[in-house]
Amino acid sequence: MTDPASMFVHLVRDGLDPLPEIQQLRDDPQTQGVRQVPTPMGGSAWIVTRYEHVRTVLADPATYSSAKTGQASTSSLDQDDAARDPLLTADPPDHTRVRRMLTREFTVRRIRALQPRITEIIENCLDDMAAAGPPADLVTAFALPVPSLVICELLGVPYADRDQFQRRAAGQVLGLTGEHEIQRITAESRAYMSELAERAMAGPGDDILGALVRNHGSELSRTELANLAELLLFAGHETTASMLGVGALALLRHPEQLQRIRNHPDAVEPAVEELLRFGSVLQMTIPRTATCDTVLAGHEISKGDLVMVSLSAANRDPELLHDGDVFDVTRTPKPHLAFGFGIHHCIGAGLARAELTIAFPALLRRFPDLALDIPVETVRYRPPGVFYGVESLPVSW
């Protein structure tokens, strides 16, 4: 059993569910779902678990700063590293400037224009699965390559580079090859993003990097453009890849709800919202640092305190819905926190929704007899971390 006083309790799961300990913390009327816990580095941090209080923290960057947390964690790094995640570790006005640049590239119109290509990518992956025959690992055959290839389209990755690009992206998501190998893959990815940025600045194409150069070239250095490309890979690939695996598992565990998605096209969009809420693959956001003394849920938060939120616990909060631990694709969608909240709400949420809305029905129609090929209790999950997911998902049909 995980120590309920551990700062990592909100990152450990019981299958697809938050740990009982984190749910007990959230539902405790005395703490109001907020607790201060020691950190491995010394000092302490506040864990926030209730829907209302998580929204309060994420909606107030003036009081709960991402930038100050980023500065503290990168104090020994060079300036390029400190600026690597401009959307994640910046507060206004720096965050506003960068987000404004990207917002026009993630419009509903652009995502709709990309949908035929998303559909083609998904169908090609399903063709490959069908040709190889059962059994298959749904993670490596479907969940990883689909969002990776979509990101290739967005970033303008040449076709000759896409196999290596997918290999690196898969390695970064699964993180199963040891710390040294992950560091090597990350370094390769950063070097490649720098190369992509250099190409875009020399001859901007129709992809997002080209559009950024054309519209904001005077505002962006090559390093900043490469950092944005890396961020788009991280945010656009890992969330969707994890959600495809977790969502497929949830549906396979509830065959009557799986049938609804397969047979009723109008049920797909609400079902995707329920999958996002229930799965909560993004478990936490960048920790915040209090910029002043404040009060949260009756607790006195001191200036400089570290504050962390549990999105998975908040998405099951009885305040949000009375039966949050029940998976029900027929429910009216709730304003969940699967993509965060406030100014740092995931800028690629619309793209992720488009991929999931196309991918799940296509998978279930192609393989109407899709089933887990192992007992559900033996499914392997990824180690605790910011993103949650399954390591593999053997299926047959």
GROMACS .gro file of C-alpha atoms in nm:
model
  397
    1MET     CA    1   0.000   0.000   0.000
    2THR     CA    2   0.127   0.346  -0.089
    3ASP     CA    3   0.191   0.581   0.202
    4PRO     CA    4  -0.094   0.837   0.192
    5ALA     CA    5   0.158   1.099   0.308
    6SER     CA    6   0.380   1.039   0.006
    7MET     CA    7   0.409   1.317  -0.252
    8PHE     CA    8   0.376   1.051  -0.521
    9VAL     CA    9   0.048   0.901  -0.399
   10HIS     CA   10  -0.145   1.083  -0.671
   11LEU     CA   11   0.072   0.929  -0.946
   12VAL     CA   12   0.013   0.565  -0.844
   13ARG     CA   13  -0.299   0.393  -0.974
   14ASP     CA   14  -0.495   0.078  -0.902
   15GLY     CA   15  -0.547  -0.038  -1.259
   16LEU     CA   16  -0.746   0.245  -1.420
   17ASP     CA   17  -0.857   0.387  -1.085
   18PRO     CA   18  -0.689   0.633  -0.847
   19LEU     CA   19  -0.558   0.467  -0.532
   20PRO     CA   20  -0.807   0.438  -0.244
   21GLU     CA   21  -0.563   0.651  -0.039
   22ILE     CA   22  -0.585   0.948  -0.276
   23GLN     CA   23  -0.964   0.915  -0.297
   24GLN     CA   24  -0.985   0.908   0.083
   25LEU     CA   25  -0.772   1.222   0.096
   26ARG     CA   26  -1.000   1.393  -0.156
   27ASP     CA   27  -1.315   1.299   0.033
   28ASP     CA   28  -1.182   1.383   0.382
   29PRO     CA   29  -1.401   1.664   0.522
   30GLN     CA   30  -1.128   1.775   0.763
   31THR     CA   31  -0.853   1.831   0.505
   32GLN     CA   32  -1.092   1.934   0.225
   33GLY     CA   33  -0.877   1.724  -0.007
   34VAL     CA   34  -0.558   1.926   0.053
   35ARG     CA   35  -0.254   1.789   0.239
   36GLN     CA   36   0.107   1.892   0.289
   37VAL     CA   37   0.356   1.608   0.242
   38PRO     CA   38   0.737   1.580   0.256
   39THR     CA   39   0.935   1.566  -0.067
   40PRO     CA   40   1.235   1.341  -0.136
   41MET     CA   41   1.451   1.651  -0.189
   42GLY     CA   42   1.366   1.795   0.151
   43GLY     CA   43   1.100   2.050   0.218
   44SER     CA   44   0.734   1.983   0.148
   45ALA     CA   45   0.460   2.016  -0.110
   46TRP     CA   46   0.083   2.052  -0.103
   47ILE     CA   47  -0.129   1.793  -0.286
   48VAL     CA   48  -0.467   1.923  -0.407
   49THR     CA   49  -0.728   1.665  -0.506
   50ARG     CA   50  -1.075   1.820  -0.520
   51TYR     CA   51  -1.221   1.943  -0.846
   52GLU     CA   52  -1.303   2.293  -0.716
   53HIS     CA   53  -0.962   2.350  -0.559
   54VAL     CA   54  -0.769   2.209  -0.856
   55ARG     CA   55  -0.950   2.457  -1.079
   56THR     CA   56  -0.868   2.737  -0.835
   57VAL     CA   57  -0.496   2.659  -0.852
   58LEU     CA   58  -0.485   2.618  -1.230
   59ALA     CA   59  -0.692   2.929  -1.297
   60ASP     CA   60  -0.470   3.166  -1.097
   61PRO     CA   61  -0.113   3.190  -1.236
   62ALA     CA   62  -0.058   3.514  -1.045
   63THR     CA   63  -0.086   3.324  -0.714
   64TYR     CA   64   0.027   2.978  -0.829
   65SER     CA   65   0.315   3.024  -1.072
   66SER     CA   66   0.449   2.772  -1.322
   67ALA     CA   67   0.740   2.998  -1.412
   68LYS     CA   68   0.879   3.011  -1.059
   69THR     CA   69   0.867   2.632  -1.038
   70GLY     CA   70   1.044   2.611  -1.375
   71GLN     CA   71   1.310   2.857  -1.267
   72ALA     CA   72   1.379   2.661  -0.951
   73SER     CA   73   1.410   2.332  -1.138
   74THR     CA   74   1.639   2.473  -1.407
   75SER     CA   75   1.860   2.697  -1.196
   76SER     CA   76   2.168   2.492  -1.280
   77LEU     CA   77   2.087   2.461  -1.652
   78ASP     CA   78   2.165   2.694  -1.940
   79GLN     CA   79   1.917   2.943  -2.080
   80ASP     CA   80   1.813   2.718  -2.368
   81ASP     CA   81   1.709   2.446  -2.127
   82ALA     CA   82   1.526   2.694  -1.905
   83ALA     CA   83   1.320   2.807  -2.205
   84ARG     CA   84   1.255   2.457  -2.336
   85ASP     CA   85   0.888   2.440  -2.233
   86PRO     CA   86   0.751   2.790  -2.301
   87LEU     CA   87   0.387   2.685  -2.274
   88LEU     CA   88   0.432   2.472  -1.962
   89THR     CA   89   0.671   2.673  -1.747
   90ALA     CA   90   0.587   3.032  -1.831
   91ASP     CA   91   0.342   3.280  -1.683
   92PRO     CA   92   0.187   3.579  -1.858
   93PRO     CA   93   0.302   3.778  -2.046
   94ASP     CA   94   0.564   3.529  -2.181
   95HIS     CA   95   0.311   3.247  -2.188
   96THR     CA   96   0.053   3.469  -2.360
   97ARG     CA   97   0.297   3.559  -2.637
   98VAL     CA   98   0.385   3.198  -2.717
   99ARG     CA   99   0.031   3.068  -2.684
  100ARG     CA  100  -0.098   3.336  -2.919
  101MET     CA  101   0.147   3.217  -3.184
  102LEU     CA  102   0.026   2.859  -3.161
  103THR     CA  103  -0.347   2.918  -3.115
  104ARG     CA  104  -0.404   3.009  -3.480
  105GLU     CA  105  -0.237   2.681  -3.583
  106PHE     CA  106  -0.484   2.472  -3.381
  107THR     CA  107  -0.807   2.623  -3.506
  108VAL     CA  108  -1.116   2.411  -3.565
  109ARG     CA  109  -1.075   2.482  -3.936
  110ARG     CA  110  -0.718   2.349  -3.948
  111ILE     CA  111  -0.807   2.036  -3.750
  112ARG     CA  112  -1.103   1.966  -3.979
  113ALA     CA  113  -0.875   2.003  -4.280
  114LEU     CA  114  -0.640   1.746  -4.123
  115GLN     CA  115  -0.914   1.490  -4.050
  116PRO     CA  116  -0.895   1.310  -4.389
  117ARG     CA  117  -0.523   1.255  -4.334
  118ILE     CA  118  -0.586   1.137  -3.976
  119THR     CA  119  -0.841   0.890  -4.112
  120GLU     CA  120  -0.591   0.767  -4.372
  121ILE     CA  121  -0.321   0.718  -4.109
  122ILE     CA  122  -0.559   0.522  -3.886
  123GLU     CA  123  -0.682   0.302  -4.170
  124ASN     CA  124  -0.323   0.228  -4.278
  125CYS     CA  125  -0.233   0.119  -3.925
  126LEU     CA  126  -0.542  -0.103  -3.913
  127ASP     CA  127  -0.449  -0.250  -4.253
  128ASP     CA  128  -0.106  -0.338  -4.114
  129MET     CA  129  -0.264  -0.501  -3.807
  130ALA     CA  130  -0.501  -0.704  -4.022
  131ALA     CA  131  -0.221  -0.814  -4.256
  132ALA     CA  132  -0.001  -0.926  -3.966
  133GLY     CA  133  -0.291  -1.114  -3.810
  134PRO     CA  134  -0.371  -1.179  -3.445
  135PRO     CA  135  -0.255  -1.158  -3.179
  136ALA     CA  136  -0.123  -0.802  -3.175
  137ASP     CA  137  -0.003  -0.554  -2.919
  138LEU     CA  138  -0.247  -0.267  -2.958
  139VAL     CA  139   0.003  -0.026  -2.804
  140THR     CA  140   0.285  -0.078  -3.053
  141ALA     CA  141   0.059  -0.155  -3.352
  142PHE     CA  142  -0.193   0.126  -3.308
  143ALA     CA  143  -0.174   0.353  -3.002
  144LEU     CA  144   0.185   0.466  -3.060
  145PRO     CA  145   0.208   0.502  -3.441
  146VAL     CA  146  -0.122   0.687  -3.499
  147PRO     CA  147  -0.045   1.006  -3.302
  148SER     CA  148   0.322   0.989  -3.400
  149LEU     CA  149   0.234   0.999  -3.770
  150VAL     CA  150  -0.017   1.279  -3.713
  151ILE     CA  151   0.256   1.482  -3.543
  152CYS     CA  152   0.482   1.409  -3.841
  153GLU     CA  153   0.220   1.571  -4.063
  154LEU     CA  154   0.192   1.874  -3.836
  155LEU     CA  155   0.566   1.927  -3.805
  156GLY     CA  156   0.647   1.852  -4.168
  157VAL     CA  157   0.873   1.555  -4.094
  158PRO     CA  158   1.001   1.418  -4.429
  159TYR     CA  159   0.881   1.067  -4.513
  160ALA     CA  160   1.237   0.938  -4.515
  161ASP     CA  161   1.275   1.040  -4.148
  162ARG     CA  162   0.947   0.904  -4.017
  163ASP     CA  163   1.055   0.556  -3.912
  164GLN     CA  164   1.330   0.697  -3.691
  165PHE     CA  165   1.096   0.970  -3.568
  166GLN     CA  166   0.840   0.706  -3.461
  167ARG     CA  167   1.108   0.497  -3.292
  168ARG     CA  168   1.223   0.791  -3.082
  169ALA     CA  169   0.866   0.897  -3.001
  170ALA     CA  170   0.774   0.545  -2.889
  171GLY     CA  171   1.087   0.522  -2.673
  172GLN     CA  172   1.005   0.850  -2.501
  173VAL     CA  173   0.645   0.745  -2.432
  174LEU     CA  174   0.712   0.396  -2.299
  175GLY     CA  175   1.034   0.479  -2.115
  176LEU     CA  176   1.111   0.110  -2.069
  177THR     CA  177   1.473   0.100  -2.185
  178GLY     CA  178   1.655   0.244  -1.886
  179GLU     CA  179   1.759   0.593  -1.790
  180HIS     CA  180   2.074   0.601  -2.005
  181GLU     CA  181   1.882   0.497  -2.317
  182ILE     CA  182   1.605   0.750  -2.249
  183GLN     CA  183   1.865   1.026  -2.218
  184ARG     CA  184   2.015   0.920  -2.551
  185ILE     CA  185   1.675   0.914  -2.724
  186THR     CA  186   1.584   1.252  -2.577
  187ALA     CA  187   1.913   1.402  -2.698
  188GLU     CA  188   1.852   1.259  -3.046
  189SER     CA  189   1.500   1.401  -3.048
  190ARG     CA  190   1.619   1.747  -2.946
  191ALA     CA  191   1.888   1.744  -3.212
  192TYR     CA  192   1.635   1.642  -3.475
  193MET     CA  193   1.390   1.914  -3.369
  194SER     CA  194   1.670   2.167  -3.405
  195GLU     CA  195   1.731   2.034  -3.757
  196LEU     CA  196   1.358   2.064  -3.840
  197ALA     CA  197   1.355   2.421  -3.710
  198GLU     CA  198   1.659   2.510  -3.922
  199ARG     CA  199   1.490   2.368  -4.233
  200ALA     CA  200   1.168   2.558  -4.159
  201MET     CA  201   1.355   2.886  -4.117
  202ALA     CA  202   1.543   2.832  -4.442
  203GLY     CA  203   1.231   2.738  -4.641
  204PRO     CA  204   0.898   2.744  -4.453
  205GLY     CA  205   0.648   2.486  -4.574
  206ASP     CA  206   0.277   2.433  -4.510
  207ASP     CA  207   0.327   2.267  -4.171
  208ILE     CA  208   0.303   2.432  -3.828
  209LEU     CA  209   0.673   2.518  -3.808
  210GLY     CA  210   0.656   2.682  -4.151
  211ALA     CA  211   0.349   2.880  -4.047
  212LEU     CA  212   0.522   2.996  -3.730
  213VAL     CA  213   0.821   3.114  -3.931
  214ARG     CA  214   0.603   3.300  -4.181
  215ASN     CA  215   0.383   3.464  -3.920
  216HIS     CA  216   0.626   3.514  -3.631
  217GLY     CA  217   0.974   3.465  -3.774
  218SER     CA  218   1.104   3.789  -3.628
  219GLU     CA  219   0.990   3.684  -3.279
  220LEU     CA  220   1.140   3.333  -3.274
  221SER     CA  221   1.496   3.210  -3.260
  222ARG     CA  222   1.584   2.868  -3.400
  223THR     CA  223   1.617   2.738  -3.043
  224GLU     CA  224   1.271   2.865  -2.951
  225LEU     CA  225   1.121   2.712  -3.266
  226ALA     CA  226   1.290   2.378  -3.193
  227ASN     CA  227   1.164   2.390  -2.833
  228LEU     CA  228   0.810   2.449  -2.958
  229ALA     CA  229   0.844   2.151  -3.193
  230GLU     CA  230   0.962   1.934  -2.906
  231LEU     CA  231   0.676   2.052  -2.689
  232LEU     CA  232   0.422   1.972  -2.963
  233LEU     CA  233   0.567   1.622  -2.991
  234PHE     CA  234   0.552   1.570  -2.616
  235ALA     CA  235   0.202   1.712  -2.568
  236GLY     CA  236   0.050   1.595  -2.895
  237HIS     CA  237   0.185   1.241  -2.898
  238GLU     CA  238   0.203   1.119  -2.541
  239THR     CA  239  -0.148   1.218  -2.431
  240THR     CA  240  -0.318   1.064  -2.734
  241ALA     CA  241  -0.103   0.751  -2.740
  242SER     CA  242  -0.170   0.685  -2.372
  243MET     CA  243  -0.541   0.755  -2.415
  244LEU     CA  244  -0.574   0.516  -2.709
  245GLY     CA  245  -0.432   0.233  -2.498
  246VAL     CA  246  -0.620   0.314  -2.178
  247GLY     CA  247  -0.943   0.387  -2.366
  248ALA     CA  248  -0.928   0.059  -2.556
  249LEU     CA  249  -0.877  -0.128  -2.229
  250ALA     CA  250  -1.173   0.048  -2.067
  251LEU     CA  251  -1.396  -0.040  -2.363
  252LEU     CA  252  -1.280  -0.401  -2.377
  253ARG     CA  253  -1.369  -0.430  -2.007
  254HIS     CA  254  -1.720  -0.297  -2.084
  255PRO     CA  255  -1.831  -0.477  -2.404
  256GLU     CA  256  -2.186  -0.336  -2.396
  257GLN     CA  257  -2.045   0.017  -2.406
  258LEU     CA  258  -1.797  -0.084  -2.674
  259GLN     CA  259  -2.090  -0.197  -2.889
  260ARG     CA  260  -2.255   0.142  -2.847
  261ILE     CA  261  -1.952   0.324  -2.986
  262ARG     CA  262  -1.925   0.081  -3.276
  263ASN     CA  263  -2.290   0.095  -3.375
  264HIS     CA  264  -2.403   0.451  -3.295
  265PRO     CA  265  -2.198   0.728  -3.458
  266ASP     CA  266  -2.375   0.997  -3.254
  267ALA     CA  267  -2.253   0.829  -2.934
  268VAL     CA  268  -1.884   0.861  -3.017
  269GLU     CA  269  -1.812   1.219  -2.912
  270PRO     CA  270  -1.977   1.189  -2.567
  271ALA     CA  271  -1.800   0.854  -2.522
  272VAL     CA  272  -1.462   1.013  -2.593
  273GLU     CA  273  -1.529   1.274  -2.323
  274GLU     CA  274  -1.611   0.997  -2.076
  275LEU     CA  275  -1.298   0.806  -2.175
  276LEU     CA  276  -1.089   1.119  -2.119
  277ARG     CA  277  -1.247   1.184  -1.779
  278PHE     CA  278  -1.238   0.826  -1.660
  279GLY     CA  279  -0.890   0.746  -1.791
  280SER     CA  280  -0.722   1.074  -1.689
  281VAL     CA  281  -0.392   0.977  -1.850
  282LEU     CA  282  -0.252   1.322  -1.769
  283GLN     CA  283  -0.229   1.277  -1.394
  284MET     CA  284  -0.088   1.614  -1.294
  285THR     CA  285   0.028   1.944  -1.438
  286ILE     CA  286   0.357   2.122  -1.387
  287PRO     CA  287   0.375   2.192  -1.012
  288ARG     CA  288   0.299   2.549  -0.910
  289THR     CA  289   0.487   2.773  -0.666
  290ALA     CA  290   0.290   3.009  -0.443
  291THR     CA  291   0.394   3.368  -0.514
  292CYS     CA  292   0.247   3.502  -0.190
  293ASP     CA  293   0.088   3.385   0.134
  294THR     CA  294  -0.262   3.262   0.056
  295VAL     CA  295  -0.538   3.032   0.182
  296LEU     CA  296  -0.667   2.727  -0.005
  297ALA     CA  297  -0.947   2.512   0.136
  298GLY     CA  298  -0.878   2.654   0.480
  299HIS     CA  299  -0.505   2.576   0.463
  300GLU     CA  300  -0.247   2.852   0.494
  301ILE     CA  301  -0.018   2.829   0.192
  302SER     CA  302   0.307   3.021   0.237
  303LYS     CA  303   0.494   3.213  -0.029
  304GLY     CA  304   0.736   2.974  -0.200
  305ASP     CA  305   0.538   2.659  -0.118
  306LEU     CA  306   0.513   2.394  -0.390
  307VAL     CA  307   0.156   2.303  -0.493
  308MET     CA  308   0.065   1.993  -0.696
  309VAL     CA  309  -0.274   1.889  -0.831
  310SER     CA  310  -0.422   1.545  -0.893
  311LEU     CA  311  -0.625   1.552  -1.213
  312SER     CA  312  -0.724   1.185  -1.186
  313ALA     CA  313  -0.870   1.233  -0.837
  314ALA     CA  314  -1.044   1.559  -0.935
  315ASN     CA  315  -1.204   1.393  -1.239
  316ARG     CA  316  -1.369   1.139  -1.008
  317ASP     CA  317  -1.474   1.399  -0.748
  318PRO     CA  318  -1.836   1.355  -0.627
  319GLU     CA  319  -1.862   1.732  -0.670
  320LEU     CA  320  -1.822   1.680  -1.044
  321LEU     CA  321  -2.057   1.380  -1.062
  322HIS     CA  322  -2.197   1.154  -0.793
  323ASP     CA  323  -2.082   0.826  -0.951
  324GLY     CA  324  -1.740   0.928  -1.081
  325ASP     CA  325  -1.589   0.583  -1.036
  326VAL     CA  326  -1.843   0.439  -1.280
  327PHE     CA  327  -1.748   0.425  -1.648
  328ASP     CA  328  -2.054   0.524  -1.849
  329VAL     CA  329  -2.026   0.642  -2.210
  330THR     CA  330  -2.395   0.735  -2.212
  331ARG     CA  331  -2.363   1.009  -1.952
  332THR     CA  332  -2.386   1.375  -2.046
  333PRO     CA  333  -2.026   1.498  -2.077
  334LYS     CA  334  -1.893   1.684  -1.773
  335PRO     CA  335  -1.638   1.970  -1.775
  336HIS     CA  336  -1.350   1.739  -1.683
  337LEU     CA  337  -0.985   1.832  -1.631
  338ALA     CA  338  -0.827   1.572  -1.860
  339PHE     CA  339  -0.649   1.849  -2.054
  340GLY     CA  340  -0.582   2.070  -1.753
  341PHE     CA  341  -0.753   2.404  -1.697
  342GLY     CA  342  -0.691   2.776  -1.725
  343ILE     CA  343  -0.421   2.936  -1.937
  344HIS     CA  344  -0.225   2.610  -1.955
  345HIS     CA  345  -0.519   2.406  -2.086
  346CYS     CA  346  -0.371   2.176  -2.352
  347ILE     CA  347  -0.354   2.369  -2.678
  348GLY     CA  348  -0.379   2.044  -2.876
  349ALA     CA  349  -0.698   1.923  -2.704
  350GLY     CA  350  -0.901   1.966  -3.021
  351LEU     CA  351  -0.653   1.762  -3.222
  352ALA     CA  352  -0.648   1.485  -2.959
  353ARG     CA  353  -1.027   1.471  -2.959
  354ALA     CA  354  -1.030   1.446  -3.338
  355GLU     CA  355  -0.785   1.155  -3.335
  356LEU     CA  356  -0.972   0.968  -3.061
  357THR     CA  357  -1.312   1.029  -3.221
  358ILE     CA  358  -1.191   0.879  -3.550
  359ALA     CA  359  -0.966   0.607  -3.405
  360PHE     CA  360  -1.194   0.421  -3.164
  361PRO     CA  361  -1.488   0.357  -3.403
  362ALA     CA  362  -1.249   0.267  -3.685
  363LEU     CA  363  -1.071   0.012  -3.465
  364LEU     CA  364  -1.394  -0.143  -3.342
  365ARG     CA  365  -1.552  -0.161  -3.687
  366ARG     CA  366  -1.243  -0.318  -3.844
  367PHE     CA  367  -1.218  -0.585  -3.573
  368PRO     CA  368  -1.573  -0.657  -3.448
  369ASP     CA  369  -1.446  -0.952  -3.241
  370LEU     CA  370  -1.163  -0.756  -3.077
  371ALA     CA  371  -1.084  -0.895  -2.732
  372LEU     CA  372  -0.810  -0.897  -2.475
  373ASP     CA  373  -0.570  -1.184  -2.535
  374ILE     CA  374  -0.464  -1.200  -2.170
  375PRO     CA  375  -0.655  -1.193  -1.839
  376VAL     CA  376  -0.737  -0.833  -1.750
  377GLU     CA  377  -0.560  -0.866  -1.415
  378THR     CA  378  -0.229  -0.932  -1.594
  379VAL     CA  379  -0.232  -0.612  -1.803
  380ARG     CA  380   0.093  -0.425  -1.740
  381TYR     CA  381   0.076  -0.055  -1.666
  382ARG     CA  382   0.346   0.206  -1.706
  383PRO     CA  383   0.542   0.313  -1.397
  384PRO     CA  384   0.399   0.607  -1.200
  385GLY     CA  385   0.456   0.936  -1.377
  386VAL     CA  386   0.293   1.248  -1.516
  387PHE     CA  387   0.128   1.036  -1.788
  388TYR     CA  388  -0.043   0.706  -1.715
  389GLY     CA  389  -0.088   0.424  -1.959
  390VAL     CA  390  -0.051   0.056  -2.040
  391GLU     CA  391   0.287  -0.087  -2.137
  392SER     CA  392   0.125  -0.331  -2.375
  393LEU     CA  393  -0.224  -0.449  -2.462
  394PRO     CA  394  -0.229  -0.791  -2.630
  395VAL     CA  395  -0.548  -0.839  -2.832
  396SER     CA  396  -0.696  -1.093  -3.070
  397TRP     CA  397  -0.992  -1.093  -3.309
   0.00000   0.00000   0.00000
